[in-house]
GROMACS .gro file of C-alpha atoms in nm:
model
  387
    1UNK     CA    1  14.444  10.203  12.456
    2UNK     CA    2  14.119  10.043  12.456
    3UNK     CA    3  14.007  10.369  12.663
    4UNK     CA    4  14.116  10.549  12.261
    5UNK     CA    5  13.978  10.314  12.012
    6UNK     CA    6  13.617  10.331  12.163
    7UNK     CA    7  13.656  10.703  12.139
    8UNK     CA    8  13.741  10.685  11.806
    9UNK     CA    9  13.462  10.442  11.706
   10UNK     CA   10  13.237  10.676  11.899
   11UNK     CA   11  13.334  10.966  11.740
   12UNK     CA   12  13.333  10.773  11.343
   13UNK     CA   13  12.990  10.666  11.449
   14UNK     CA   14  12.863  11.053  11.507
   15UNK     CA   15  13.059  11.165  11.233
   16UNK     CA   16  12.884  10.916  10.997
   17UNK     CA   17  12.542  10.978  11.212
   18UNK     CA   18  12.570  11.354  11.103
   19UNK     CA   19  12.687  11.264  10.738
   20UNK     CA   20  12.402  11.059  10.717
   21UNK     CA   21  12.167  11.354  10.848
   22UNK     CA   22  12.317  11.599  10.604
   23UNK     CA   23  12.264  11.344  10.323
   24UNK     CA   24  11.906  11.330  10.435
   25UNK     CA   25  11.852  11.677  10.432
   26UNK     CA   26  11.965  11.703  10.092
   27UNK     CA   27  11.747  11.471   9.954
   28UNK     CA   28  11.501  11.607  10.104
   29UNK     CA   29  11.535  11.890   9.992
   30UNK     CA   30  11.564  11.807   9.621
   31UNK     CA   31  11.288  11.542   9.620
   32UNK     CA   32  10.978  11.785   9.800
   33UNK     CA   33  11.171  12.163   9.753
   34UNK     CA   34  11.038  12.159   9.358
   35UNK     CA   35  10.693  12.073   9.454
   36UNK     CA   36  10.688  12.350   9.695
   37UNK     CA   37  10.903  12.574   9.531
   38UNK     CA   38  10.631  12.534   9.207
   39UNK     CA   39  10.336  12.566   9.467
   40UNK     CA   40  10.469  12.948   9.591
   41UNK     CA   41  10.526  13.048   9.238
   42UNK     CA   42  10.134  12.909   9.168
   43UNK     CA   43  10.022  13.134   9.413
   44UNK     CA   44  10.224  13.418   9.330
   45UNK     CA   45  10.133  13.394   8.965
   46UNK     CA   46   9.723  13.348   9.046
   47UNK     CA   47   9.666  13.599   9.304
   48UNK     CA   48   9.528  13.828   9.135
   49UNK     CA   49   9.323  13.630   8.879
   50UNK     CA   50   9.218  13.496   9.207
   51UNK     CA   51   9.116  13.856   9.369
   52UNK     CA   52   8.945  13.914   9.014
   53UNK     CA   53   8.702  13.591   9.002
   54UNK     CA   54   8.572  13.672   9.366
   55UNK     CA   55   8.500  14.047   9.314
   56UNK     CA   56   8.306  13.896   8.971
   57UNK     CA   57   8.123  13.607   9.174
   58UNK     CA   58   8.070  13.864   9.491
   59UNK     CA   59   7.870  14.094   9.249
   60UNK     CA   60   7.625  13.817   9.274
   61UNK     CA   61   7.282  13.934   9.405
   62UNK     CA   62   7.231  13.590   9.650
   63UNK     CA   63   7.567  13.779   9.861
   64UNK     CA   64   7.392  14.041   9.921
   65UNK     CA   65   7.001  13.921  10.016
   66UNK     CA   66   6.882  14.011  10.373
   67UNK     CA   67   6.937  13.791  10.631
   68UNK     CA   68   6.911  13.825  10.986
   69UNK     CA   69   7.238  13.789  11.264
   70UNK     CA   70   7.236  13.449  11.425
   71UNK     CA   71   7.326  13.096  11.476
   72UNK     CA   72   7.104  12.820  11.352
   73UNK     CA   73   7.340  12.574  11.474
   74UNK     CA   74   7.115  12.502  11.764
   75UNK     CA   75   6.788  12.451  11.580
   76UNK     CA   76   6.940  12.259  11.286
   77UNK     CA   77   7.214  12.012  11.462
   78UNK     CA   78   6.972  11.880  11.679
   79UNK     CA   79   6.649  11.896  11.409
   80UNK     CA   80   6.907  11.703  11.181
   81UNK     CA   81   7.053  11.440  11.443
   82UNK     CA   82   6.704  11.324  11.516
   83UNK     CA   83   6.552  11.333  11.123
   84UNK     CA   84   6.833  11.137  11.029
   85UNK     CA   85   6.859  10.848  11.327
   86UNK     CA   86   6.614  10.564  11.401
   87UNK     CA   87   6.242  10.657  11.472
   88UNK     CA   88   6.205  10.720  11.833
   89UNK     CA   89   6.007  10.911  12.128
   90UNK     CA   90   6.199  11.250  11.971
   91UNK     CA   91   6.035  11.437  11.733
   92UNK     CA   92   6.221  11.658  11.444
   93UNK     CA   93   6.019  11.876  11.171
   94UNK     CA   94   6.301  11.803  10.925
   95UNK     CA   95   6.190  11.400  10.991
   96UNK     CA   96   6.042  11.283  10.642
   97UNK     CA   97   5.872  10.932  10.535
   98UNK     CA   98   6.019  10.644  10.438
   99UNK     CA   99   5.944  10.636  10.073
  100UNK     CA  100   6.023  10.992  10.027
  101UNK     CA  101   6.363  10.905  10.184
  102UNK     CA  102   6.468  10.689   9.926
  103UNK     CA  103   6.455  11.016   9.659
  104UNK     CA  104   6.794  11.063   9.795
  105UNK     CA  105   6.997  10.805   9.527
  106UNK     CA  106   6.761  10.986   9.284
  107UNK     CA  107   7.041  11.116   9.006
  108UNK     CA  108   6.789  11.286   8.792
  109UNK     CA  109   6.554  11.546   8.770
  110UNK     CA  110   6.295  11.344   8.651
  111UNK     CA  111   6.316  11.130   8.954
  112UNK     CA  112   6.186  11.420   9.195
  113UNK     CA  113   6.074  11.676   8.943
  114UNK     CA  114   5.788  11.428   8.739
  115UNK     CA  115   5.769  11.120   8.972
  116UNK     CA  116   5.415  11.100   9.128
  117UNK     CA  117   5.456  11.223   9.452
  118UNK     CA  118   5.196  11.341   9.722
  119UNK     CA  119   5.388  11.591   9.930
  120UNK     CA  120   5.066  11.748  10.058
  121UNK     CA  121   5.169  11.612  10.446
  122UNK     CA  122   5.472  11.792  10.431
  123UNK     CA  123   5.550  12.098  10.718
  124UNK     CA  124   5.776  12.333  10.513
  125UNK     CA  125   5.768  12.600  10.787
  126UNK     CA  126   6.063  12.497  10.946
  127UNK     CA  127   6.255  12.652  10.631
  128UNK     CA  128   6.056  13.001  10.705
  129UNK     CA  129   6.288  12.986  11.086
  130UNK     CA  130   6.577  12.996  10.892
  131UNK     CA  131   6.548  13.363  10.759
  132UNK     CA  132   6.659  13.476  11.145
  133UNK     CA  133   7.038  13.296  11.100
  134UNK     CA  134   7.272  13.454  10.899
  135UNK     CA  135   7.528  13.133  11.007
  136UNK     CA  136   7.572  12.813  11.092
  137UNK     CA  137   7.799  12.670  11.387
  138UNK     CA  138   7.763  12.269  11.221
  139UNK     CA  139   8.012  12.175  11.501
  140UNK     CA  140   7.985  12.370  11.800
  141UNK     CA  141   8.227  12.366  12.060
  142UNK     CA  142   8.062  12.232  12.324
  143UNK     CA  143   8.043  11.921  12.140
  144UNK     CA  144   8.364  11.863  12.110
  145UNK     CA  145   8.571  11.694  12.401
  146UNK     CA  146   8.754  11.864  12.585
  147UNK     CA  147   9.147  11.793  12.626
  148UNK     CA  148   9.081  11.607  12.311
  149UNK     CA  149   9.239  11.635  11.996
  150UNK     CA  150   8.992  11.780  11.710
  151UNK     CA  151   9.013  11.620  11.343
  152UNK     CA  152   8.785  11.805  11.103
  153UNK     CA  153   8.886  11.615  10.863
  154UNK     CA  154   8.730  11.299  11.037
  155UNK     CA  155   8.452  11.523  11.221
  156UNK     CA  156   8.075  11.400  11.250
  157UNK     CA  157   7.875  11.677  11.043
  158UNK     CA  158   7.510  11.712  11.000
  159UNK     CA  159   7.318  11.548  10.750
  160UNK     CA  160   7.372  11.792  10.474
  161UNK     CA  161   7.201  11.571  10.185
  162UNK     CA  162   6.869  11.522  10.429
  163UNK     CA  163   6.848  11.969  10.390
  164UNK     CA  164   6.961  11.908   9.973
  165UNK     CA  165   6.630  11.664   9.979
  166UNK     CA  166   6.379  11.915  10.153
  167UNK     CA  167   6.513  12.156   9.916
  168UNK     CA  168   6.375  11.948   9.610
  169UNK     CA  169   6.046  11.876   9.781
  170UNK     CA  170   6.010  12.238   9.844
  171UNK     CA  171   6.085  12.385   9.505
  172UNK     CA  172   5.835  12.070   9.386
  173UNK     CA  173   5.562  12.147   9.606
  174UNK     CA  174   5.636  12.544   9.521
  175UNK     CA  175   5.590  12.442   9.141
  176UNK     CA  176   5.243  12.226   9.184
  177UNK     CA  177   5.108  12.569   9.420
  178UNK     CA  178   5.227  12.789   9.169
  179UNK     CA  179   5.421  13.001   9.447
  180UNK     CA  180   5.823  12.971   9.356
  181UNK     CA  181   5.988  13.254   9.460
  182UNK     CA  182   5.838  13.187   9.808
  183UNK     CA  183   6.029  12.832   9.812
  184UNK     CA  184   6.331  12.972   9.610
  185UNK     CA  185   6.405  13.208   9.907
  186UNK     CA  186   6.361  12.957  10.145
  187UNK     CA  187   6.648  12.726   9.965
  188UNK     CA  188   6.895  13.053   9.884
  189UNK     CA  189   6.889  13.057  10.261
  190UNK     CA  190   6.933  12.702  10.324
  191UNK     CA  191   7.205  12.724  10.104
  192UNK     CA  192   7.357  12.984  10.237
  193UNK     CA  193   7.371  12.875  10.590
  194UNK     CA  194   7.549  12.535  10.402
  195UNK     CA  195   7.820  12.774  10.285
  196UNK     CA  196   7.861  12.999  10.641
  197UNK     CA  197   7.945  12.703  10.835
  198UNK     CA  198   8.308  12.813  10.681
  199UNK     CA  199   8.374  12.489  10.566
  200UNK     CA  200   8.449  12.332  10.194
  201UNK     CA  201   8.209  12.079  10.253
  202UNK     CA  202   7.928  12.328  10.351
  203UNK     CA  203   8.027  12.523  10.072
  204UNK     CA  204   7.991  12.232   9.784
  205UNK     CA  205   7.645  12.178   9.957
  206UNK     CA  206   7.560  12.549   9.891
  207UNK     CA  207   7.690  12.474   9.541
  208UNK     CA  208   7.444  12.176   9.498
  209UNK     CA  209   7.182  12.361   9.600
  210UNK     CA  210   7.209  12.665   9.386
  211UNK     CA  211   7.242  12.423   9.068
  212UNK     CA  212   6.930  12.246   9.190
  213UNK     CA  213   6.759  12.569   9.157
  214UNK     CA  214   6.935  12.644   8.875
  215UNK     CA  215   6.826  12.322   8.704
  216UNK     CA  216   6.448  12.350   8.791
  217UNK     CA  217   6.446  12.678   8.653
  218UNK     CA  218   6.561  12.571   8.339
  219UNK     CA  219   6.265  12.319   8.327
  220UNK     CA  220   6.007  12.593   8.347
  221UNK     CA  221   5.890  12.759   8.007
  222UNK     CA  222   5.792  13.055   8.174
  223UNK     CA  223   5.933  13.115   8.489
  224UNK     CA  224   5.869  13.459   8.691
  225UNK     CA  225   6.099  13.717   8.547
  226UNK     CA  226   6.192  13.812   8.890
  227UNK     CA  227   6.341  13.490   8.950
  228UNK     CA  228   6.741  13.481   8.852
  229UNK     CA  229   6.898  13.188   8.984
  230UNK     CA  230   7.307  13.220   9.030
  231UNK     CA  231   7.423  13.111   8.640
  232UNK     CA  232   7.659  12.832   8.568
  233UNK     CA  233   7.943  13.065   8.497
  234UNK     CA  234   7.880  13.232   8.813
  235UNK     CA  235   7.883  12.839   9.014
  236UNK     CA  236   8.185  12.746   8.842
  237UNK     CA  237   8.318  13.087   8.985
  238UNK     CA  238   8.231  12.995   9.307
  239UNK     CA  239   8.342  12.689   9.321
  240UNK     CA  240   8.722  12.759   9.221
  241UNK     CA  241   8.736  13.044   9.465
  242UNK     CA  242   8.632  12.771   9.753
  243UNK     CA  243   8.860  12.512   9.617
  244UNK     CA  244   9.156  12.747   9.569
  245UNK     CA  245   9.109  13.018   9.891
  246UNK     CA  246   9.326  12.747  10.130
  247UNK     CA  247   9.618  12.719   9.885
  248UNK     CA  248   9.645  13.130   9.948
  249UNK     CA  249   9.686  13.042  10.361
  250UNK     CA  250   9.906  12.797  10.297
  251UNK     CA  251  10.240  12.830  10.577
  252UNK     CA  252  10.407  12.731  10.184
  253UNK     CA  253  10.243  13.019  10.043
  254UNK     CA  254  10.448  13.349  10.046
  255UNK     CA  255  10.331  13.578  10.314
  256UNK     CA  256  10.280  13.879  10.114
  257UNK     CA  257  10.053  13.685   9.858
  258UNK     CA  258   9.863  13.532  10.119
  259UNK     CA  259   9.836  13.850  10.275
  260UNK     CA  260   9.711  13.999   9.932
  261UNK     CA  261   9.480  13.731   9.870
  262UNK     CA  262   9.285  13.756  10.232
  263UNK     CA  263   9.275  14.105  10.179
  264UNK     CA  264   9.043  14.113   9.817
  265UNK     CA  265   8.730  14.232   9.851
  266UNK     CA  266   8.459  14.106   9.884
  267UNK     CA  267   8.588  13.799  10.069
  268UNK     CA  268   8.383  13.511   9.930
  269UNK     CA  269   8.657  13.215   9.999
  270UNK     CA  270   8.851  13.418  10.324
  271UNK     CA  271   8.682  13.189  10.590
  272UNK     CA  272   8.650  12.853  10.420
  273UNK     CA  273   8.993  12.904  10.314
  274UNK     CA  274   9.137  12.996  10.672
  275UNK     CA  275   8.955  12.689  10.815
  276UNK     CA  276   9.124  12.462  10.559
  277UNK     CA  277   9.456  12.628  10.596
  278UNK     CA  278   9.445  12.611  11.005
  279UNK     CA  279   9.356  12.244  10.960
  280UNK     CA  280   9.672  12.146  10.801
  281UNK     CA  281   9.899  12.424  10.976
  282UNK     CA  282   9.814  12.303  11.273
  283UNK     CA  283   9.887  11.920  11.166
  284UNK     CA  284  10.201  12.028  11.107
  285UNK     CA  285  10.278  12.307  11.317
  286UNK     CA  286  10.522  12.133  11.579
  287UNK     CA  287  10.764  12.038  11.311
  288UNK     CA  288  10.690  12.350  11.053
  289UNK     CA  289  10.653  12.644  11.372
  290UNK     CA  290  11.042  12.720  11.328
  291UNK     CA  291  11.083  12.717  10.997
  292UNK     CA  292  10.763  12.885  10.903
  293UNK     CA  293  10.749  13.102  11.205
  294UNK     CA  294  10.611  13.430  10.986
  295UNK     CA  295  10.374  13.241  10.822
  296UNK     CA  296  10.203  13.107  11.147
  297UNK     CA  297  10.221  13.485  11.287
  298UNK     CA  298  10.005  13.594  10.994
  299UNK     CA  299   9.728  13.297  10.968
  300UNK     CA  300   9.697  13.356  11.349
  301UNK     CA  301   9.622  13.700  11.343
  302UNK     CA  302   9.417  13.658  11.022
  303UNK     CA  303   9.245  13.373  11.210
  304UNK     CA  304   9.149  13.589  11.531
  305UNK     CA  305   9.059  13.938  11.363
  306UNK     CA  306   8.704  13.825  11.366
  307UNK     CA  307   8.580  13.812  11.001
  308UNK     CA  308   8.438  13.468  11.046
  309UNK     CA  309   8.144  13.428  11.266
  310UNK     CA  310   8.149  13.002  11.364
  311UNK     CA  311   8.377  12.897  11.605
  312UNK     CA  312   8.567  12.639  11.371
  313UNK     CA  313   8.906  12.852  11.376
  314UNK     CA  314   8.928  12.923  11.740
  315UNK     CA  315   8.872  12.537  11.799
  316UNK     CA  316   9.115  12.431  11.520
  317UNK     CA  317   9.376  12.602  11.693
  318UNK     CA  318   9.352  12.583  12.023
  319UNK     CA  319   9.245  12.214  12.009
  320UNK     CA  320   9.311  12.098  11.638
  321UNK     CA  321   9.527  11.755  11.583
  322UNK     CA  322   9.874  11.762  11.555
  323UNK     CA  323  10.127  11.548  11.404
  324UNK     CA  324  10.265  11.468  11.743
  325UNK     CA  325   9.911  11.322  11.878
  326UNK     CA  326   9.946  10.989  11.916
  327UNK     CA  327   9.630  10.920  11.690
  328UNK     CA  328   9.806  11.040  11.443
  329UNK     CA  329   9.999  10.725  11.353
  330UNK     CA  330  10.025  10.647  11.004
  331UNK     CA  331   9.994  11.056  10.930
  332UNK     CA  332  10.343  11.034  10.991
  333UNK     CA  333  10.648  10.927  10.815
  334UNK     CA  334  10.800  10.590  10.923
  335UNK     CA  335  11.102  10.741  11.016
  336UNK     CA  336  10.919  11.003  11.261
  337UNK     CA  337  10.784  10.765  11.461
  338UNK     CA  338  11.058  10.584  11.528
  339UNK     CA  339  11.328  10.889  11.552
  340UNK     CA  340  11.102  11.168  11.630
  341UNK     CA  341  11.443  11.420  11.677
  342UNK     CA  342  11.452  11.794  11.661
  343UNK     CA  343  11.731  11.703  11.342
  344UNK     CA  344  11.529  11.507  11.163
  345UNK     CA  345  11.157  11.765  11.168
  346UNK     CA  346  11.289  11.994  10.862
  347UNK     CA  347  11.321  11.680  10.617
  348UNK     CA  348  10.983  11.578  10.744
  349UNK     CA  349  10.828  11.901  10.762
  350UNK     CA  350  10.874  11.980  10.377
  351UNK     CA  351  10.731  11.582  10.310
  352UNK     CA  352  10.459  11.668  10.485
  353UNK     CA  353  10.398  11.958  10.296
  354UNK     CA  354  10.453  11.908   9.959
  355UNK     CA  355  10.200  11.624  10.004
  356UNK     CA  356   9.899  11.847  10.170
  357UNK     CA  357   9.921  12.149   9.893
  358UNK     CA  358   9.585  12.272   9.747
  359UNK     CA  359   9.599  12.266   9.390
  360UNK     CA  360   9.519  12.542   9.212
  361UNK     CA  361   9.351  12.372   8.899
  362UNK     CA  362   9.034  12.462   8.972
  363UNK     CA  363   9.134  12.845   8.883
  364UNK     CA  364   9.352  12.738   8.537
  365UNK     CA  365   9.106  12.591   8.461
  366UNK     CA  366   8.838  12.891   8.485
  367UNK     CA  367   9.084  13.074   8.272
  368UNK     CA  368   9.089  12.847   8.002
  369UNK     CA  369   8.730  12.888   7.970
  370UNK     CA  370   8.789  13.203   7.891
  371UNK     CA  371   8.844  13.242   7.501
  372UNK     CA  372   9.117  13.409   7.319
  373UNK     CA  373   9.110  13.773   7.333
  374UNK     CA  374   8.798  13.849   7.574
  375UNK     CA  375   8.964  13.810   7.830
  376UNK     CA  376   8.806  13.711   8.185
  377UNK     CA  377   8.490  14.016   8.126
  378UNK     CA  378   8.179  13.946   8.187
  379UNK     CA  379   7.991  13.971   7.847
  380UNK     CA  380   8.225  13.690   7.665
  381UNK     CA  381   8.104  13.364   7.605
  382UNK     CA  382   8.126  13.174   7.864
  383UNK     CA  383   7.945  13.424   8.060
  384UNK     CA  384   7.660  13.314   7.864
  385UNK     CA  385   7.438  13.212   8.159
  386UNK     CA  386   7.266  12.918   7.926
  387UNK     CA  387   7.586  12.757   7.857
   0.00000   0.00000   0.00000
């Protein structure tokens, strides 16, 4: 008898266990499916505005300058590590003074443009080395432990604002010599090795430095007529392709779109968008892997065809942090931590999730600029390059 009743409590205990479970899953599923249900119909709806802004920024002449085939990560990481610690026995070209140091909390043009500054002691032939990289490996590999989990997101970069700084003093000193175009090509190239270190923040560095340029050249009165720095239509372009490309390799986007969107031509935001895509698929892929098993197939074959030259993907991947690491502690929900079941991943796979989408504002927001009835054509207002 007693042998019955705890059979029966056993089995009310599962049943209510699995009631429970099925409960969860449905509110779940209503409180994260809209967010990610509104996400794939984003993406759907934007693709091809999205294809359209990066053919229109990808006409832009800086795309398409000379460069040579190479890696400056070697030259630059360790230039930059030593510039930017405590003076020592090492020495670094990219290693400025102490006063000129503090023009980095300068906010205005004025501050490096008009200030009195002697920048006759200044080396800018490091910049001239650059011309033989056409990318920039910011994290290598082989600094990177091995067995380790990698986190990106909490990674040690380079000291991108100590190149944004040599970039003013350059275009200053080019201005006093009276030889710009010289300096401007040095900090086109600067900025684009920023942007081919396939990451977001490399690219927003590339963005500062083309509206420095930008900026200074609107100082001049006459400025040589062969000098065209990228316009602000043509930044604002840029920068909501960069910002937008990972929502398109989102494992929440729908294959075919992301497939689409990878596909446009010319490819400004492919890479940087693929790194920032592996970053959280790979967070999430031991809980999503099932459920989003097509979506992982197609990111990992985008990811390995060999369109983007640092080793950032391959490292992501292979090595990238997980939500099972056990650093990842408070990444997770409560209730993974403590209950970390097969049952329960779906519920916390779509939390997850709807709370690491890319928005997609940046890209509305472009096409509001546009105004009524010209459309998105180059030649309407706010193609204006003064505006």
């Amino acid at each position: 008898m007693l042998l019955r009743v705890l059979v029966w409590g056993a089995s009310g205990i599962l049943l209510l266990a699995m009631l429970a479970l099925a409960a969860f899953h449905v509110w779940s599923q209503r409180q994260y499916g809209p967010a990610i249900g509104q996400f794939r119909a984003d993406v759907t709806a934007q693709v091809e505005f999205f294809c359209e802004q990066q053919a229109l920024v990808g006409a832009e002449p800086w795309f398409h300058e000379p460069r040579g085939s190479g890696d400056a990560g070697p030259l630059l990481n360790e230039w930059l590590r030593v510039a930017s610690g405590p003076p020592g026995l090492e020495e670094s070209p990219l290693r400025l003074p102490a006063h000129l140091l503090l023009l980095q909390k300068a906010e205005s043009m004025e501050d490096w443009i008009t200030s009195d500054l002697d920048l006759s002691s200044l080396d800018f032939g490091w910049m001239r080395q650059m011309h033989a990289f056409d990318h920039w490996n910011a994290i290598p590999r082989a600094s990177i432990a091995p067995g380790k989990p990698f986190d990106l997101i909490s990674a040690s970069f380079p000291e991108f604002s100590l190149l944004v700084l040599w970039s003013k003093l350059r275009l200053r000193h080019a201005i006093e010599q009276g030889t710009p175009l010289e300096a401007v090509r040095d900090v086109r190239q600067l900025a684009w090795l920023a942007y081919r270190t396939d990451t977001l923040l490399g690219g927003m560095i590339a963005l500062s430095l083309l509206t420095v340029e930008h900026r200074l050249h609107a100082t001049l009165e006459n400025p040589p007529p062969d000098w065209r720095p990228m316009s602000l239509e043509q930044q604002r372009r840029f920068k909501a392709v960069l910002w937008s490309a990972a929502a398109f390799s989102n494992i929440a986007s729908p294959v075919e779109v992301s497939e689409k969107a990878r596909a446009c031509e010319p490819a400004i935001g492919r890479c940087i968008g693929l790194v920032e895509a592996a970053v959280r698929g790979r967070f999430l892929e031991p809980y999503a892997k099932g459920t989003h098993r097509q979506a992982y197939l197609e990111l990992k074959t985008a990811s390995a065809a060999g369109h983007c030259p640092t080793q950032l993907l391959a490292t992501i991947w292979e090595q990238g942090f997980t939500v099972m690491d056990d650093d990842a502690g408070d990444e997770r929900p409560l209730a993974a931590r403590l209950m970390p079941t097969s049952a329960l991943r779906g519920p916390f796979t779509l939390q997850i999730l709807a709370s690491s989408l890319t928005t997609l504002d940046p890209l509305r927001e472009l096409k509001a600029l546009a105004p009524p009835g010209k459309g998105n054509a180059p030649g309407s207002d706010i193609y204006d390059g003064r505006r």
